[in-house]
Amino acid sequence: KRKEMEKLISGVKKNDHIVTVGGIYGTVVAATADQPLITIRVDDNNGTKLRILRSAISRIVGADELADVKVGE
């Protein structure tokens, strides 16, 4: 299972929707395969971005799952 997760995390690319281990939903805006940090956008209204470690990715989600998330509730 760990190897499967490592493969998933190493394959993260721009425009993937992710959830961090801290529960933050975001969209990948910059990811380089050989770098441990990626940049995610967490707010589309004002463009707030965060730099996180690849190891902080809990899972990759589909756009349909993100539609169910209510911002500000």
GROMACS .gro file of N, CA and C in nm:
model
  219
    1LYS      N    1   0.084  -0.120   0.000
    1LYS     CA    2   0.000   0.000   0.000
    1LYS      C    3   0.088   0.125   0.000
    2ARG      N    4   0.198   0.122   0.074
    2ARG     CA    5   0.289   0.237   0.079
    2ARG      C    6   0.348   0.264  -0.059
    3LYS      N    7   0.388   0.159  -0.130
    3LYS     CA    8   0.445   0.177  -0.264
    3LYS      C    9   0.342   0.236  -0.360
    4GLU      N   10   0.217   0.193  -0.345
    4GLU     CA   11   0.110   0.246  -0.429
    4GLU      C   12   0.093   0.396  -0.404
    5MET      N   13   0.097   0.437  -0.278
    5MET     CA   14   0.083   0.578  -0.243
    5MET      C   15   0.202   0.659  -0.293
    6GLU      N   16   0.323   0.604  -0.283
    6GLU     CA   17   0.442   0.674  -0.333
    6GLU      C   18   0.432   0.696  -0.483
    7LYS      N   19   0.383   0.596  -0.555
    7LYS     CA   20   0.367   0.609  -0.700
    7LYS      C   21   0.264   0.717  -0.732
    8LEU      N   22   0.155   0.718  -0.657
    8LEU     CA   23   0.050   0.817  -0.677
    8LEU      C   24   0.103   0.958  -0.652
    9ILE      N   25   0.175   0.977  -0.542
    9ILE     CA   26   0.229   1.108  -0.506
    9ILE      C   27   0.334   1.154  -0.607
   10SER      N   28   0.418   1.063  -0.653
   10SER     CA   29   0.522   1.103  -0.748
   10SER      C   30   0.462   1.142  -0.884
   11GLY      N   31   0.339   1.095  -0.912
   11GLY     CA   32   0.273   1.126  -1.038
   11GLY      C   33   0.184   1.248  -1.035
   12VAL      N   34   0.187   1.323  -0.925
   12VAL     CA   35   0.102   1.443  -0.914
   12VAL      C   36   0.144   1.545  -1.020
   13LYS      N   37   0.045   1.601  -1.087
   13LYS     CA   38   0.074   1.698  -1.193
   13LYS      C   39  -0.019   1.819  -1.182
   14LYS      N   40   0.010   1.920  -1.261
   14LYS     CA   41  -0.069   2.043  -1.260
   14LYS      C   42  -0.216   2.012  -1.285
   15ASN      N   43  -0.303   2.084  -1.213
   15ASN     CA   44  -0.449   2.074  -1.220
   15ASN      C   45  -0.507   1.951  -1.151
   16ASP      N   46  -0.424   1.870  -1.083
   16ASP     CA   47  -0.478   1.762  -1.000
   16ASP      C   48  -0.538   1.823  -0.875
   17HIS      N   49  -0.646   1.766  -0.827
   17HIS     CA   50  -0.711   1.811  -0.704
   17HIS      C   51  -0.665   1.717  -0.593
   18ILE      N   52  -0.613   1.775  -0.484
   18ILE     CA   53  -0.558   1.695  -0.376
   18ILE      C   54  -0.616   1.735  -0.242
   19VAL      N   55  -0.595   1.647  -0.144
   19VAL     CA   56  -0.626   1.675  -0.004
   19VAL      C   57  -0.497   1.648   0.073
   20THR      N   58  -0.459   1.741   0.160
   20THR     CA   59  -0.339   1.722   0.240
   20THR      C   60  -0.372   1.642   0.366
   21VAL      N   61  -0.268   1.599   0.437
   21VAL     CA   62  -0.289   1.527   0.562
   21VAL      C   63  -0.357   1.615   0.666
   22GLY      N   64  -0.351   1.745   0.650
   22GLY     CA   65  -0.417   1.838   0.740
   22GLY      C   66  -0.560   1.869   0.700
   23GLY      N   67  -0.607   1.809   0.589
   23GLY     CA   68  -0.745   1.828   0.546
   23GLY      C   69  -0.767   1.946   0.454
   24ILE      N   70  -0.661   2.003   0.399
   24ILE     CA   71  -0.673   2.117   0.309
   24ILE      C   72  -0.694   2.067   0.166
   25TYR      N   73  -0.802   2.115   0.103
   25TYR     CA   74  -0.829   2.084  -0.037
   25TYR      C   75  -0.760   2.187  -0.123
   26GLY      N   76  -0.698   2.144  -0.235
   26GLY     CA   77  -0.634   2.239  -0.324
   26GLY      C   78  -0.614   2.182  -0.463
   27THR      N   79  -0.575   2.270  -0.554
   27THR     CA   80  -0.545   2.233  -0.692
   27THR      C   81  -0.398   2.258  -0.716
   28VAL      N   82  -0.329   2.159  -0.771
   28VAL     CA   83  -0.186   2.172  -0.797
   28VAL      C   84  -0.165   2.273  -0.909
   29VAL      N   85  -0.079   2.372  -0.884
   29VAL     CA   86  -0.047   2.471  -0.987
   29VAL      C   87   0.097   2.459  -1.034
   30ALA      N   88   0.183   2.396  -0.953
   30ALA     CA   89   0.322   2.376  -0.993
   30ALA      C   90   0.376   2.252  -0.924
   31ALA      N   91   0.429   2.159  -1.004
   31ALA     CA   92   0.488   2.038  -0.949
   31ALA      C   93   0.598   1.991  -1.043
   32THR      N   94   0.719   1.980  -0.989
   32THR     CA   95   0.832   1.929  -1.064
   32THR      C   96   0.869   1.794  -1.006
   33ALA      N   97   0.888   1.696  -1.092
   33ALA     CA   98   0.907   1.558  -1.048
   33ALA      C   99   1.024   1.540  -0.951
   34ASP      N  100   1.130   1.615  -0.968
   34ASP     CA  101   1.248   1.594  -0.884
   34ASP      C  102   1.252   1.684  -0.759
   35GLN      N  103   1.145   1.760  -0.734
   35GLN     CA  104   1.140   1.850  -0.619
   35GLN      C  105   1.044   1.797  -0.512
   36PRO      N  106   1.081   1.812  -0.384
   36PRO     CA  107   0.992   1.764  -0.277
   36PRO      C  108   0.873   1.856  -0.250
   37LEU      N  109   0.880   1.982  -0.298
   37LEU     CA  110   0.772   2.079  -0.274
   37LEU      C  111   0.685   2.094  -0.398
   38ILE      N  112   0.555   2.112  -0.374
   38ILE     CA  113   0.463   2.147  -0.482
   38ILE      C  114   0.384   2.270  -0.437
   39THR      N  115   0.326   2.340  -0.532
   39THR     CA  116   0.243   2.457  -0.501
   39THR      C  117   0.099   2.423  -0.534
   40ILE      N  118   0.011   2.454  -0.437
   40ILE     CA  119  -0.132   2.431  -0.458
   40ILE      C  120  -0.208   2.562  -0.441
   41ARG      N  121  -0.317   2.576  -0.515
   41ARG     CA  122  -0.407   2.690  -0.501
   41ARG      C  123  -0.524   2.645  -0.415
   42VAL      N  124  -0.550   2.718  -0.307
   42VAL     CA  125  -0.655   2.678  -0.213
   42VAL      C  126  -0.778   2.768  -0.221
   43ASP      N  127  -0.769   2.880  -0.292
   43ASP     CA  128  -0.883   2.970  -0.305
   43ASP      C  129  -0.884   3.028  -0.445
   44ASP      N  130  -0.986   2.995  -0.521
   44ASP     CA  131  -0.994   3.045  -0.659
   44ASP      C  132  -1.033   3.192  -0.665
   45ASN      N  133  -1.101   3.244  -0.563
   45ASN     CA  134  -1.146   3.383  -0.565
   45ASN      C  135  -1.031   3.482  -0.557
   46ASN      N  136  -0.936   3.457  -0.468
   46ASN     CA  137  -0.825   3.552  -0.454
   46ASN      C  138  -0.690   3.489  -0.489
   47GLY      N  139  -0.689   3.364  -0.533
   47GLY     CA  140  -0.567   3.301  -0.581
   47GLY      C  141  -0.468   3.262  -0.472
   48THR      N  142  -0.514   3.238  -0.351
   48THR     CA  143  -0.425   3.199  -0.241
   48THR      C  144  -0.355   3.068  -0.274
   49LYS      N  145  -0.222   3.068  -0.259
   49LYS     CA  146  -0.143   2.949  -0.289
   49LYS      C  147  -0.062   2.908  -0.167
   50LEU      N  148  -0.035   2.779  -0.157
   50LEU     CA  149   0.048   2.724  -0.051
   50LEU      C  150   0.154   2.633  -0.112
   51ARG      N  151   0.272   2.634  -0.053
   51ARG     CA  152   0.376   2.539  -0.092
   51ARG      C  153   0.376   2.429   0.013
   52ILE      N  154   0.364   2.306  -0.030
   52ILE     CA  155   0.358   2.193   0.061
   52ILE      C  156   0.455   2.085   0.018
   53LEU      N  157   0.488   1.998   0.111
   53LEU     CA  158   0.570   1.881   0.079
   53LEU      C  159   0.484   1.777   0.009
   54ARG      N  160   0.543   1.707  -0.086
   54ARG     CA  161   0.470   1.598  -0.151
   54ARG      C  162   0.422   1.496  -0.048
   55SER      N  163   0.501   1.475   0.056
   55SER     CA  164   0.465   1.377   0.158
   55SER      C  165   0.342   1.420   0.239
   56ALA      N  166   0.300   1.547   0.225
   56ALA     CA  167   0.182   1.596   0.296
   56ALA      C  168   0.053   1.567   0.220
   57ILE      N  169   0.064   1.507   0.102
   57ILE     CA  170  -0.055   1.473   0.023
   57ILE      C  171  -0.116   1.347   0.081
   58SER      N  172  -0.243   1.357   0.116
   58SER     CA  173  -0.316   1.243   0.170
   58SER      C  174  -0.380   1.162   0.057
   59ARG      N  175  -0.440   1.234  -0.039
   59ARG     CA  176  -0.502   1.165  -0.152
   59ARG      C  177  -0.527   1.262  -0.265
   60ILE      N  178  -0.550   1.205  -0.382
   60ILE     CA  179  -0.587   1.281  -0.500
   60ILE      C  180  -0.736   1.256  -0.521
   61VAL      N  181  -0.812   1.363  -0.538
   61VAL     CA  182  -0.958   1.351  -0.549
   61VAL      C  183  -1.004   1.395  -0.687
   62GLY      N  184  -1.124   1.353  -0.721
   62GLY     CA  185  -1.184   1.394  -0.848
   62GLY      C  186  -1.256   1.526  -0.832
   63ALA      N  187  -1.282   1.591  -0.943
   63ALA     CA  188  -1.352   1.720  -0.941
   63ALA      C  189  -1.493   1.705  -0.885
   64ASP      N  190  -1.554   1.588  -0.905
   64ASP     CA  191  -1.689   1.566  -0.853
   64ASP      C  192  -1.691   1.565  -0.701
   65GLU      N  193  -1.585   1.515  -0.638
   65GLU     CA  194  -1.577   1.516  -0.491
   65GLU      C  195  -1.557   1.658  -0.439
   66LEU      N  196  -1.482   1.739  -0.511
   66LEU     CA  197  -1.460   1.878  -0.470
   66LEU      C  198  -1.588   1.959  -0.479
   67ALA      N  199  -1.676   1.925  -0.572
   67ALA     CA  200  -1.802   1.998  -0.586
   67ALA      C  201  -1.890   1.985  -0.462
   68ASP      N  202  -1.871   1.875  -0.386
   68ASP     CA  203  -1.948   1.851  -0.265
   68ASP      C  204  -1.900   1.933  -0.146
   69VAL      N  205  -1.781   1.991  -0.156
   69VAL     CA  206  -1.723   2.066  -0.045
   69VAL      C  207  -1.783   2.205  -0.041
   70LYS      N  208  -1.835   2.245   0.073
   70LYS     CA  209  -1.895   2.377   0.091
   70LYS      C  210  -1.793   2.469   0.155
   71VAL      N  211  -1.750   2.570   0.084
   71VAL     CA  212  -1.651   2.664   0.135
   71VAL      C  213  -1.717   2.758   0.235
   72GLY      N  214  -1.652   2.777   0.349
   72GLY     CA  215  -1.700   2.871   0.448
   72GLY      C  216  -1.806   2.816   0.541
   73GLU      N  217  -1.827   2.687   0.538
   73GLU     CA  218  -1.928   2.628   0.628
   73GLU      C  219  -1.863   2.539   0.729
   0.00000   0.00000   0.00000
